[in-house]
Tab-separated table of C-alpha atoms in Angstrom:
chain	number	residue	atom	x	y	z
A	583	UNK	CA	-22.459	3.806	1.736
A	584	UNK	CA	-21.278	6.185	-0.841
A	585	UNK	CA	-22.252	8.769	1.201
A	586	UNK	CA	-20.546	7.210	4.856
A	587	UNK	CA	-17.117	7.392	2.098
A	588	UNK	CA	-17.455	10.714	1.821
A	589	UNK	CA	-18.208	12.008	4.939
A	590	UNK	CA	-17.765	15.219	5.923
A	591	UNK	CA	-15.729	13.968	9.556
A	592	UNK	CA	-13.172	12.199	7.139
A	593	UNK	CA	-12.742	15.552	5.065
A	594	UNK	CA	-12.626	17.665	8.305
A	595	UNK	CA	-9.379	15.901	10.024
A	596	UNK	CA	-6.872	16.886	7.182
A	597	UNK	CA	-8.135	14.220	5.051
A	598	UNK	CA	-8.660	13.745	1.760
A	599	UNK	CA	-12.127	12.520	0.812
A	600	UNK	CA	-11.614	9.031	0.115
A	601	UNK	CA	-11.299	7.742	-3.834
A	602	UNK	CA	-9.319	5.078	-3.816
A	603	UNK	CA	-9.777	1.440	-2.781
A	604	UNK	CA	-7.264	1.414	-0.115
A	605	UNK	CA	-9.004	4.697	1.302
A	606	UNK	CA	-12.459	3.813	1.177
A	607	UNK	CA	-11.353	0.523	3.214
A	608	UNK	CA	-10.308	3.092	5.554
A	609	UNK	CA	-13.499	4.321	6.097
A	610	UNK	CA	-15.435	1.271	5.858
A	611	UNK	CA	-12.888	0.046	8.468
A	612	UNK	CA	-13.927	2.945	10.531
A	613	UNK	CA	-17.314	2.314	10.419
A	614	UNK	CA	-17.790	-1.385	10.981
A	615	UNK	CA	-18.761	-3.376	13.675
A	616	UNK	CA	-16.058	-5.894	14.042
A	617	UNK	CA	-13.550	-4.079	16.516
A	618	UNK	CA	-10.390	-5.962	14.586
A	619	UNK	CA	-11.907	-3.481	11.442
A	620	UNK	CA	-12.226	-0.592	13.956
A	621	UNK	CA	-9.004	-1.177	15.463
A	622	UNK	CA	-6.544	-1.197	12.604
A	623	UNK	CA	-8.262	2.266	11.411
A	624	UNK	CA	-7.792	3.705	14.855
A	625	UNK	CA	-4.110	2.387	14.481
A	626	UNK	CA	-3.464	4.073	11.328
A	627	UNK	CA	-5.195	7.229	12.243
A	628	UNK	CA	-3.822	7.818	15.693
A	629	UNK	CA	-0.374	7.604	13.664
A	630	UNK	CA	-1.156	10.304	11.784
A	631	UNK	CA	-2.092	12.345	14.311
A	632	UNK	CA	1.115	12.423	15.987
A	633	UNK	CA	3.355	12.246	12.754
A	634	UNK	CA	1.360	14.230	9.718
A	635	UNK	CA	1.715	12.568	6.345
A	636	UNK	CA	0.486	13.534	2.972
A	637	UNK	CA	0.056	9.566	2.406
A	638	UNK	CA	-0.084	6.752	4.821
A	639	UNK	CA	-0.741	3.230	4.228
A	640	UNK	CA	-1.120	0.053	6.955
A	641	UNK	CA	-0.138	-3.045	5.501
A	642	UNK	CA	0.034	-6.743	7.126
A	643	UNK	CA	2.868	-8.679	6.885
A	644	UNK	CA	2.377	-12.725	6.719
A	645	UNK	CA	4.876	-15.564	7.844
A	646	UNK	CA	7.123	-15.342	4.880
A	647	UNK	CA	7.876	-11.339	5.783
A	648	UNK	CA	6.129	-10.654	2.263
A	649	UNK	CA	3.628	-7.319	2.779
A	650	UNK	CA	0.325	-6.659	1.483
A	651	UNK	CA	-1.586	-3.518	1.638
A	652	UNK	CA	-4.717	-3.097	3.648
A	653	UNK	CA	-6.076	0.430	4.230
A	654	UNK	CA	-4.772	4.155	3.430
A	655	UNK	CA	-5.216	8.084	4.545
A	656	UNK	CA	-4.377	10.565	2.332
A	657	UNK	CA	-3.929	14.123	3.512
A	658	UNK	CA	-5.916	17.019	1.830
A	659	UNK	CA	-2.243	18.152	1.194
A	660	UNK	CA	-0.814	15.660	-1.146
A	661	UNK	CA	0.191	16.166	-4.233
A	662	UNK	CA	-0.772	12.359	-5.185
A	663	UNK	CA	-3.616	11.216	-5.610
A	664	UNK	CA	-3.089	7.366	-7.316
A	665	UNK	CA	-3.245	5.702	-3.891
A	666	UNK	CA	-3.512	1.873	-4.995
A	667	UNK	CA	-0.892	2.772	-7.464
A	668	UNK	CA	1.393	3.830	-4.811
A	669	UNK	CA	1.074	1.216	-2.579
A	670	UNK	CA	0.961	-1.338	-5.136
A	671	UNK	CA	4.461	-0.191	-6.865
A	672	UNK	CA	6.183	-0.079	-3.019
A	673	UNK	CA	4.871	-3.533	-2.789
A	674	UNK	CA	6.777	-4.537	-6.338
A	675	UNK	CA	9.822	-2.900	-4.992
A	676	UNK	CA	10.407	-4.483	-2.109
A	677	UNK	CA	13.543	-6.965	-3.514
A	678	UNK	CA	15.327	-3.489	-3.396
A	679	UNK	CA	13.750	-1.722	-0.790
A	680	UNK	CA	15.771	-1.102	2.066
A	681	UNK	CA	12.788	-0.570	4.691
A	682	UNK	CA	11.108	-4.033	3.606
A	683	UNK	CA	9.647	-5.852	6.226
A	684	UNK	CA	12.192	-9.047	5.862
A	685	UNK	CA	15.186	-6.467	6.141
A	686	UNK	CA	13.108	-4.752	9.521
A	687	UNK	CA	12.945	-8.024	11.077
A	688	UNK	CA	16.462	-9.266	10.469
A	689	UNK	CA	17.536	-5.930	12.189
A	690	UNK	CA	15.111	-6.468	14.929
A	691	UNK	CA	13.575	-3.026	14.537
A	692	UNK	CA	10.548	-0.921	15.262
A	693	UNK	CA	10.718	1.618	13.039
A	694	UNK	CA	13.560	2.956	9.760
A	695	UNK	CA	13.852	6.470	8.157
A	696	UNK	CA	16.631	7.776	5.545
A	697	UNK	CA	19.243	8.063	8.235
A	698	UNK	CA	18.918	4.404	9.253
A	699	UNK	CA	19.821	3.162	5.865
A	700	UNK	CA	22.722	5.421	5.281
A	701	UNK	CA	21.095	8.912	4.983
A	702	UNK	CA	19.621	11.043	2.252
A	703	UNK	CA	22.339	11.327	0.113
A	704	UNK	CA	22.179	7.252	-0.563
A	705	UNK	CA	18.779	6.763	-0.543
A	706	UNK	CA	18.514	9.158	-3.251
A	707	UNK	CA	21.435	7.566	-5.795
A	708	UNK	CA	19.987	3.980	-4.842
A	709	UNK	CA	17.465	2.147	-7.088
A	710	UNK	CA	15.071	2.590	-4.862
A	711	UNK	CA	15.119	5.997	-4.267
A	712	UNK	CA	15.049	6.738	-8.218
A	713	UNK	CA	11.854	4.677	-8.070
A	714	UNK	CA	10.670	6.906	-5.378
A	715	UNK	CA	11.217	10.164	-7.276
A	716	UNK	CA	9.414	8.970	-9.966
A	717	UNK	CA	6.623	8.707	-7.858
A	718	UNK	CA	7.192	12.484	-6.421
A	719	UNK	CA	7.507	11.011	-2.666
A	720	UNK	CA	10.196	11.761	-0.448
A	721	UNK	CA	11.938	9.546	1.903
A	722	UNK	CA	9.714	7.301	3.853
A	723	UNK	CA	8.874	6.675	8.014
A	724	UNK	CA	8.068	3.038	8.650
A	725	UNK	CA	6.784	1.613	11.309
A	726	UNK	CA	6.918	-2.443	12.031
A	727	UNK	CA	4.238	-3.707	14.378
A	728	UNK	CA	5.425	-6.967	15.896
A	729	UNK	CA	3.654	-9.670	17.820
A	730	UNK	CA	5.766	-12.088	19.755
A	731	UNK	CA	9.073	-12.472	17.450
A	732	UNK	CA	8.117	-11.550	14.130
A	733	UNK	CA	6.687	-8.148	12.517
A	734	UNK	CA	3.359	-8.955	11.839
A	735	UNK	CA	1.961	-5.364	9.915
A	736	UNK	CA	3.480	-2.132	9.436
A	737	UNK	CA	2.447	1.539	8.207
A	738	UNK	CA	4.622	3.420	5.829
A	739	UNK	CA	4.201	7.364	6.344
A	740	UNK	CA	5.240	9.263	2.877
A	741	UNK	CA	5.426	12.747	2.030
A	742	UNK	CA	6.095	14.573	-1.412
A	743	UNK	CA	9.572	15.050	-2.296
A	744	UNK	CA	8.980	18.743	-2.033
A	745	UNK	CA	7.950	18.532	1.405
A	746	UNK	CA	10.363	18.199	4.500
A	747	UNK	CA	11.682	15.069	4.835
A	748	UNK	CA	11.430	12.759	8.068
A	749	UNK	CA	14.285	13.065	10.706
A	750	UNK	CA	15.707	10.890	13.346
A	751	UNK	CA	13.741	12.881	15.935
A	752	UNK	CA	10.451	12.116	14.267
A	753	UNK	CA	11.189	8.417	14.331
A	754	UNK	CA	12.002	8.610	17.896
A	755	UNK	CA	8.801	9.254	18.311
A	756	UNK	CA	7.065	6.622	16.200
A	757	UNK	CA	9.429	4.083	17.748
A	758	UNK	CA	7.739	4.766	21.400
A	759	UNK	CA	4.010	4.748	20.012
A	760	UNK	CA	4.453	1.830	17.614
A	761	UNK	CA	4.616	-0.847	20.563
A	762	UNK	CA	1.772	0.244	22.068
A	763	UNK	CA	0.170	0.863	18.128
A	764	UNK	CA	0.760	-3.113	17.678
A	765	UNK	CA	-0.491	-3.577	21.461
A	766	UNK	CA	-3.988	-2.036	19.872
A	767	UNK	CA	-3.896	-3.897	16.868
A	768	UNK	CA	-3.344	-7.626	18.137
A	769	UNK	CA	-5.775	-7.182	21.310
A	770	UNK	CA	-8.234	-5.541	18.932
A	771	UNK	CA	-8.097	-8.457	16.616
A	772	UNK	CA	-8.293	-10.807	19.747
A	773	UNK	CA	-11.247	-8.973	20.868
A	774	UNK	CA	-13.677	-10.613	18.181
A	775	UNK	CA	-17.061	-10.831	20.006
A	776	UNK	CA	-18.999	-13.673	19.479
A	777	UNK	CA	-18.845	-17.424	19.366
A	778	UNK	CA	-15.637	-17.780	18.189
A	779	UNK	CA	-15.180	-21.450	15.808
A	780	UNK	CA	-13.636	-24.434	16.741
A	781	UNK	CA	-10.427	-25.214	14.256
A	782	UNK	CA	-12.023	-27.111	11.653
A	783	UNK	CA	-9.384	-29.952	11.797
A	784	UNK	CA	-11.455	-31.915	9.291
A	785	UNK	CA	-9.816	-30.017	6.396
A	786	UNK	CA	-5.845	-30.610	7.847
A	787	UNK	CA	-3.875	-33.369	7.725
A	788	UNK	CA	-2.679	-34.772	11.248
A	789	UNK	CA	0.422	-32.742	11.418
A	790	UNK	CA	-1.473	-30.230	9.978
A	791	UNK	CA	-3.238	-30.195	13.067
A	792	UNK	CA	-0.591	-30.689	15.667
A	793	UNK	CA	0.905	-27.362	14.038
A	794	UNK	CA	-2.372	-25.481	14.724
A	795	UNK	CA	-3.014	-26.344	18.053
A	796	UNK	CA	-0.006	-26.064	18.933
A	797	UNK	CA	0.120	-21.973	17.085
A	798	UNK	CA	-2.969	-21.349	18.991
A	799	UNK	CA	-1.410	-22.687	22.698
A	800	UNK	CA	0.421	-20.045	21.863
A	801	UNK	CA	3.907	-21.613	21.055
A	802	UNK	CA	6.281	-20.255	18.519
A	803	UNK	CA	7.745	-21.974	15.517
A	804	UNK	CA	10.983	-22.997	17.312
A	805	UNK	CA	9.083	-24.206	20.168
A	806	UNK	CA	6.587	-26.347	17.584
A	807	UNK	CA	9.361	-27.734	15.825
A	808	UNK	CA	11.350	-28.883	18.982
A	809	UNK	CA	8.034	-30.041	20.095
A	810	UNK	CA	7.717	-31.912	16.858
A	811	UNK	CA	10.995	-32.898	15.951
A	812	UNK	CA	10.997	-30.523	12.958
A	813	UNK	CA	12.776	-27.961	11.347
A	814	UNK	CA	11.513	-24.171	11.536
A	815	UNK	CA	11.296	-24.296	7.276
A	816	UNK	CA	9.099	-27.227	7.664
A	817	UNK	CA	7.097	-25.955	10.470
A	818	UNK	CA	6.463	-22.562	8.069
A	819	UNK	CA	5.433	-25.081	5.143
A	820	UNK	CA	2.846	-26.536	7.749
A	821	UNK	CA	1.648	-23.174	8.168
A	822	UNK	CA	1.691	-21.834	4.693
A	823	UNK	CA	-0.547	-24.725	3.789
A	824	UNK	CA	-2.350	-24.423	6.678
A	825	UNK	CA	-3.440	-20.910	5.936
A	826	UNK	CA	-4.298	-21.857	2.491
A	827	UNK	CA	-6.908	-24.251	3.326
A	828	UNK	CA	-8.435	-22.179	6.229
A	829	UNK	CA	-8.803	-18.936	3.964
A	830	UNK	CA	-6.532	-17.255	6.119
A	831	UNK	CA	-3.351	-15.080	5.635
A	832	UNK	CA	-1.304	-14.901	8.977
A	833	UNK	CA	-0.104	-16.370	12.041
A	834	UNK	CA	-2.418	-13.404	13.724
A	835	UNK	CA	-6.012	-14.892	11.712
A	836	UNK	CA	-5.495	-18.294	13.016
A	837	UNK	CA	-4.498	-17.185	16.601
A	838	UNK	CA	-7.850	-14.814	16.996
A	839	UNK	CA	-10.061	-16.362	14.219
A	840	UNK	CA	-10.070	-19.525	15.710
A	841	UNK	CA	-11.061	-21.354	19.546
A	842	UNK	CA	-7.352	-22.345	21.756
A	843	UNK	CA	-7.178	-25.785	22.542
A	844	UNK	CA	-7.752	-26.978	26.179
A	845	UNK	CA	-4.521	-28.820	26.004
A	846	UNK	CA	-1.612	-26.515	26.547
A	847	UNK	CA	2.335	-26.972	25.823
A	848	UNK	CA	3.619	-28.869	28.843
């Protein structure tokens, strides 16, 4: 395997051979069977190839709008080379971090650069941006990857402060591919192969259940909790704990991970 991480094809696109965790999950990701691994590398790499980036990093986002890193590229270019690090300290930041996922979604958008958040200038005097320099990276390019109402991944695209910064024109761009990159990325993940399992309601409680099916017909949490006579913050506890017991982390896992139903919301 050791060998597959350090291929020559990774070094040869612009690459750097892959040391980290994050990066060798790219490559493993790459490599496996399971299209849903496939398809999130194709996802991140195809964004690279229109936008270059000394680092980029995909991350999934769960129900609470809290994000977690999954795989990374980093360009033969880049002056960084602590990958996890990176992605790890963005992670810790993101109470002040103007790009976070929870602010994304509350402005109901697909993708934020420096001039979305009011321009160099304040990005670099904010606490955030100090944090950033620190690190040596410039401002970043997100992306937010949404599935019905609700950003369910993302990819951050960074470059070294040295380097020319993203402009509004670049994330013109990345906001027309990134519907069609989260297009890829939820049919990819639908497109398991194989018997796919029957929800094991064994392990949920009844409403539990009724919260399940009713996520896998498809219905959204204001639909479930009308349907339930709920409240949206009790229909997210139902899933929290529903993820919890299933060894799942999203909305996205249960949805593909897990048979629909043959009853369907009237």
């Amino acid at each position: 395997m050791q060998g597959l991480l350090d291929s020559t094809e990774t070094r040869s696109k612009g690459f750097a051979t892959p040391g980290s965790a994050l990066e060798q999950e790219f490559v493993r990701a790459r490599l496996a069977r399971a299209p849903r691994r496939r398809v999130s590398a194709s996802v991140l790499e195809t964004t690279t190839m229109f936008l270059p980036a000394s680092l980029a990093i995909l991350y999934e986002v769960d129900e609470l709008g809290a994000s977690r890193p999954v795989m990374a590229l980093r360009g033969t270019t880049a002056t960084f080379t602590a990958t996890d690090d990176i992605a790890q300290r963005l992670s810790a930041l993101e109470p002040v971090d103007p790009f976070s996922a929870r602010r994304a979604q509350a402005m109901a958008c697909t993708t934020l650069c420096a001039d979305d958040v009011g321009g160099e200038e304040e990005l670099r005097r904010s606490m955030f941006g100090r944090h950033l320099r620190k690190l040596d990276i410039g401002s970043p390019l997100h992306a937010y990857l949404w599935e019905d109402d609700r950003i369910v991944a993302g990819i951050v695209l960074l470059r070294a402060s040295c380097e020319v910064p993203y402009r509004r024109q670049e994330a013109g761009l990345l906001s027309r591919i990134a519907p069609l990159l989260a297009d890829a990325l939820v049919l990819g993940r639908c497109s398991a192969g194989g018997q796919v399992p029957i929800l094991p309601e064994e392990r949920l409680t009844e409403r539990e259940r009724e919260v399940a099916q009713l996520v896998l017909c498809g219905a959204s949490n204001a639909e479930i909790a009308t349907r339930l006579g709920m409240s949206e913050p009790t229909v997210k506890t139902h899933l929290t704990r529903i993820y919890a017991k299933l060894g799942i982390r999203s909305r996205t896992e249960l949805a593909t991970q897990f048979q629909r139903p043959t009853s369907q919301l009237s």
